[in-house]
mmCIF file of C-alpha atoms in Angstrom:
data_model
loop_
_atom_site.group_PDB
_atom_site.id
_atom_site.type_symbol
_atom_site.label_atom_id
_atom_site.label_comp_id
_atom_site.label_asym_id
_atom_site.label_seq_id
_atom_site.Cartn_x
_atom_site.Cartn_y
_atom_site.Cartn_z
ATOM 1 C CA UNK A 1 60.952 111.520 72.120
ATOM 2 C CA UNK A 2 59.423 108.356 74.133
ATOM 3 C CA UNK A 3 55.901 107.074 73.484
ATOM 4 C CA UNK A 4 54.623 109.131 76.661
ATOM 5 C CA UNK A 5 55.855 112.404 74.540
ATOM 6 C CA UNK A 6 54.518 111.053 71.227
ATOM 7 C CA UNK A 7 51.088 109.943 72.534
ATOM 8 C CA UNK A 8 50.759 113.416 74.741
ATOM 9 C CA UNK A 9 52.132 115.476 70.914
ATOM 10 C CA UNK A 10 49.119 113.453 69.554
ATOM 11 C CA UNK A 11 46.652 114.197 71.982
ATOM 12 C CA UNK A 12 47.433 117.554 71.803
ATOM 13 C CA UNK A 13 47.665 117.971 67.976
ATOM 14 C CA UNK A 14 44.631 116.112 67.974
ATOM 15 C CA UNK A 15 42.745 118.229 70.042
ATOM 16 C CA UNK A 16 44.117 121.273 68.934
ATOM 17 C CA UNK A 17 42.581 120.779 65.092
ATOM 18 C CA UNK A 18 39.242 119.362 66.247
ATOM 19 C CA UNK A 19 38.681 122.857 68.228
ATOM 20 C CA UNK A 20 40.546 124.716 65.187
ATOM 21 C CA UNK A 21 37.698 123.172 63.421
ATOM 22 C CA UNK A 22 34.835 123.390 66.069
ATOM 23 C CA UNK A 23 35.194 127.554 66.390
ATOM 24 C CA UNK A 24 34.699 127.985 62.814
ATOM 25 C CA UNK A 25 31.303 126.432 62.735
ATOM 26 C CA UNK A 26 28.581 129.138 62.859
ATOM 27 C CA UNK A 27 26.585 128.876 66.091
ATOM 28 C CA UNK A 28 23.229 128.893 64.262
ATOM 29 C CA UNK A 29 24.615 125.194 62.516
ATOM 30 C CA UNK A 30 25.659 123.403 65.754
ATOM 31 C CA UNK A 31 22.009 121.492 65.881
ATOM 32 C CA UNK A 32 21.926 120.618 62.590
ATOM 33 C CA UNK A 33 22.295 116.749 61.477
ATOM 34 C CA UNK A 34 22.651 114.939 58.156
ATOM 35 C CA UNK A 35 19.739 112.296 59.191
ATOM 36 C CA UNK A 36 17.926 111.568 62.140
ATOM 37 C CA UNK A 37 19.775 108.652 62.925
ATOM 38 C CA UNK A 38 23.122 110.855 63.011
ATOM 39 C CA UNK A 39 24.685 113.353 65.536
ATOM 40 C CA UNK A 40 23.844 116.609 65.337
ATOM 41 C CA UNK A 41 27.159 119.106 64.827
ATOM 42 C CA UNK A 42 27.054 119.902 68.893
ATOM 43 C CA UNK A 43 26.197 116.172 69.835
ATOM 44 C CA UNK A 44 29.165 114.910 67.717
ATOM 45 C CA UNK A 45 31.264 117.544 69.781
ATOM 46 C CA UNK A 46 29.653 116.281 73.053
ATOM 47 C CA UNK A 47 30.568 112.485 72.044
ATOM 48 C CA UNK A 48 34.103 113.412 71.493
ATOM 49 C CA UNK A 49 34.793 115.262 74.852
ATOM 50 C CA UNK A 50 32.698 113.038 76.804
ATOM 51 C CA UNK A 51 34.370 110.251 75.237
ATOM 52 C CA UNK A 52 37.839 111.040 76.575
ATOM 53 C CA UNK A 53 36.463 111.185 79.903
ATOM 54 C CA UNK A 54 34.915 107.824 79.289
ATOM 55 C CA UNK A 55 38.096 106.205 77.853
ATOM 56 C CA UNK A 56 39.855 107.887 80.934
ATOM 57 C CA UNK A 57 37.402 106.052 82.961
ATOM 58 C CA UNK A 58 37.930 102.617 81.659
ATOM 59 C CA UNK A 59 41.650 102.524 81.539
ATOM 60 C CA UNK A 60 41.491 103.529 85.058
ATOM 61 C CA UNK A 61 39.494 100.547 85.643
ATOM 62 C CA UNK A 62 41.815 98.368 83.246
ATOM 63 C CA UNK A 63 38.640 97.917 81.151
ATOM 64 C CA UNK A 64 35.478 97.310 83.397
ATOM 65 C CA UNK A 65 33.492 100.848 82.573
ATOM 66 C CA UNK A 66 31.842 99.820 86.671
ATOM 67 C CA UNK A 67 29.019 102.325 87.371
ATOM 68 C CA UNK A 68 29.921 105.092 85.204
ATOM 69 C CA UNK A 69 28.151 108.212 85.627
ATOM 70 C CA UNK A 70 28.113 110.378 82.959
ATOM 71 C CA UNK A 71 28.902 113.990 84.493
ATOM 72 C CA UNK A 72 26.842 115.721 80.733
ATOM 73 C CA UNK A 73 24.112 113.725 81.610
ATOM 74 C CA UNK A 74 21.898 116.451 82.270
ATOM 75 C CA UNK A 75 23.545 119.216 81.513
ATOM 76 C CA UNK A 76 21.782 121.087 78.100
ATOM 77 C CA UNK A 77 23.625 121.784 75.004
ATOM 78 C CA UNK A 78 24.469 125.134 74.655
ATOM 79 C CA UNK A 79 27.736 125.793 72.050
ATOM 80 C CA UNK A 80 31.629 125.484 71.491
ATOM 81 C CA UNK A 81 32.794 127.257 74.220
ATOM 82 C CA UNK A 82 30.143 125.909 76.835
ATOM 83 C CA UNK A 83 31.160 122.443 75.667
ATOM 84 C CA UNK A 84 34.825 122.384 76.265
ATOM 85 C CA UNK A 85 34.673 124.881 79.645
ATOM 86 C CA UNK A 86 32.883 121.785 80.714
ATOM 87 C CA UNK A 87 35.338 119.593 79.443
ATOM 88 C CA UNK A 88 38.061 121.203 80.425
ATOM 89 C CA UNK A 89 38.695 119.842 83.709
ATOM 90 C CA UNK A 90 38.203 116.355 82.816
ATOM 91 C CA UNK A 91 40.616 116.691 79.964
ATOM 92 C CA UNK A 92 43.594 117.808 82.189
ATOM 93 C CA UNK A 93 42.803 115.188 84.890
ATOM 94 C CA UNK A 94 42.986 113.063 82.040
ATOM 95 C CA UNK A 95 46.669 114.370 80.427
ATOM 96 C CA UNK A 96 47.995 114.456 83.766
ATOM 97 C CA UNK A 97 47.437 110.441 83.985
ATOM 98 C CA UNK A 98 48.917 110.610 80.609
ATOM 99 C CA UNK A 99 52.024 112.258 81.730
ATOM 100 C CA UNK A 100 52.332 110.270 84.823
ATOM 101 C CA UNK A 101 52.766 106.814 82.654
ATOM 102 C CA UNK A 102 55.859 105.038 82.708
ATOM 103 C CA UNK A 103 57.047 103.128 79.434
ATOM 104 C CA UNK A 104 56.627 100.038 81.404
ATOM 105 C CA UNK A 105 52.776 100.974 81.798
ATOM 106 C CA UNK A 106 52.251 101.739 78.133
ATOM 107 C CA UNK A 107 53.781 98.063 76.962
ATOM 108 C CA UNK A 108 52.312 95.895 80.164
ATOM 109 C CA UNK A 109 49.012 97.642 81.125
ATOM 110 C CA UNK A 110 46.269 95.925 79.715
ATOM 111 C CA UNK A 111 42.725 97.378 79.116
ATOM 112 C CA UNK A 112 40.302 94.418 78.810
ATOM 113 C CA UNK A 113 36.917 95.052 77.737
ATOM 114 C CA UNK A 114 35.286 91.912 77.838
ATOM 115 C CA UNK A 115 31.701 93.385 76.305
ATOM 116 C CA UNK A 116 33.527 94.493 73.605
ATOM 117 C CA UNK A 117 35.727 91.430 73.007
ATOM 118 C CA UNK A 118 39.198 93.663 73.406
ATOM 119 C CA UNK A 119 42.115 93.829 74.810
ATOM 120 C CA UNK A 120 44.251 96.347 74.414
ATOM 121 C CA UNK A 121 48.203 97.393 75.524
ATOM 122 C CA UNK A 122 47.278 100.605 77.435
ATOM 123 C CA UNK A 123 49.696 102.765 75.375
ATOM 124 C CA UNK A 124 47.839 101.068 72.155
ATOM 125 C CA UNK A 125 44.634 102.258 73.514
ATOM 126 C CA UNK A 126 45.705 105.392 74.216
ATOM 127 C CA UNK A 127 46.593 105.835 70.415
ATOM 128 C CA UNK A 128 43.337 104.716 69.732
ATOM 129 C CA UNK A 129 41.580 107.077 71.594
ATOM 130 C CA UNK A 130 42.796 109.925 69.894
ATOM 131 C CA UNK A 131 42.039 108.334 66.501
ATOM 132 C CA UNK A 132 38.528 108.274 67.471
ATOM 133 C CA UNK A 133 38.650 112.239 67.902
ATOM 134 C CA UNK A 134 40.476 111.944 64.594
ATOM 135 C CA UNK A 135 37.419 110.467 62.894
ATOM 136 C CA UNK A 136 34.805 112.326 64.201
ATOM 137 C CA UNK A 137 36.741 115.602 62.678
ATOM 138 C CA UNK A 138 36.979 113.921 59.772
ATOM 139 C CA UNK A 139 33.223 113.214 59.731
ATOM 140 C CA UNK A 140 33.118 116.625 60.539
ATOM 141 C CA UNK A 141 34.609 118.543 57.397
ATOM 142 C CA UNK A 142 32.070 116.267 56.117
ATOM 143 C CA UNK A 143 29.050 117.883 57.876
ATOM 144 C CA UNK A 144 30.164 121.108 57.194
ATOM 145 C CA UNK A 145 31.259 120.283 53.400
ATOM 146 C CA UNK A 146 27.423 119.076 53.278
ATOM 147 C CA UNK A 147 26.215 122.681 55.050
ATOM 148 C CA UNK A 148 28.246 124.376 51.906
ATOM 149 C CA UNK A 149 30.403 126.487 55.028
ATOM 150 C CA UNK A 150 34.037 127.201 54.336
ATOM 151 C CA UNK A 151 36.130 124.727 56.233
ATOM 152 C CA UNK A 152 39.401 125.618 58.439
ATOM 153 C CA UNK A 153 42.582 125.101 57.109
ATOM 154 C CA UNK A 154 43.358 122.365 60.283
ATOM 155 C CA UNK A 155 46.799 120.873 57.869
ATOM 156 C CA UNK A 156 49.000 123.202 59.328
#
């Protein structure tokens, strides 16, 4: 395997658990949050697919986020399936770029965020952005450890 394959395995496997984990959340917990400071189980889910699209956003801008528009911004909450239909498109735009990357891109791209004080090989921040989705599942099991409801198996 290159480090295209591996990062698009890791996206997928990635992915793969968090919705794994995501279905087996009973729709009548997906508003609930630990504090009102904190995410609420369908916000978290939001954040993480509307994240990729925003990471997708800024590498294609090699760091400067420009204008962005968020395209959730007013669309309501609703559940699982609602929230990755409405994903969905944005996510394969998003592997397709992915796929398209040359080894030369992954080791020379840069993705500078100056407001952030980063910079970032491209296929580095690519690894990064699936260890964000990797956390939030994480904090996850922890929600629904909290909510006492059996959690998926997502070890496999």
């Amino acid at each position: 395997m290159n480090a295209r394959e591996v990062i698009l395995l890791n996206f997928a496997e990635t992915r793969r658990r968090s919705i794994k984990l995501w279905r087996a959340i009973p729709d009548v917990h997906l508003n609930w949050q630990p504090d009102k400071k904190a995410f609420s189980i369908i916000e978290m889910i939001r954040h993480v697919l509307e994240g990729e699209h925003l990471f997708h956003r800024i590498i294609e801008n090699k760091g400067n986020l420009g204008d962005y528009q968020s395209p959730w911004l007013r669309v309501p909450y609703a559940d699982v399936n609602h929230e990755l239909h409405m994903a969905e498109r944005y996510r394969m735009l998003f592997i397709n770029m992915v796929e398209n990357l040359t080894e030369d891109e992954l080791e020379n791209v840069e993705i500078i965020r100056t407001e952030v004080g980063q910079r970032k090989k491209l296929g580095d921040y690519l690894n990064r952005m699936a260890y964000h989705e990797s956390v939030h599942t994480g904090q996850m099991l922890g929600y629904l450890r909290s909510l006492n409801i059996k959690r998926p198996m997502i070890w496999d």
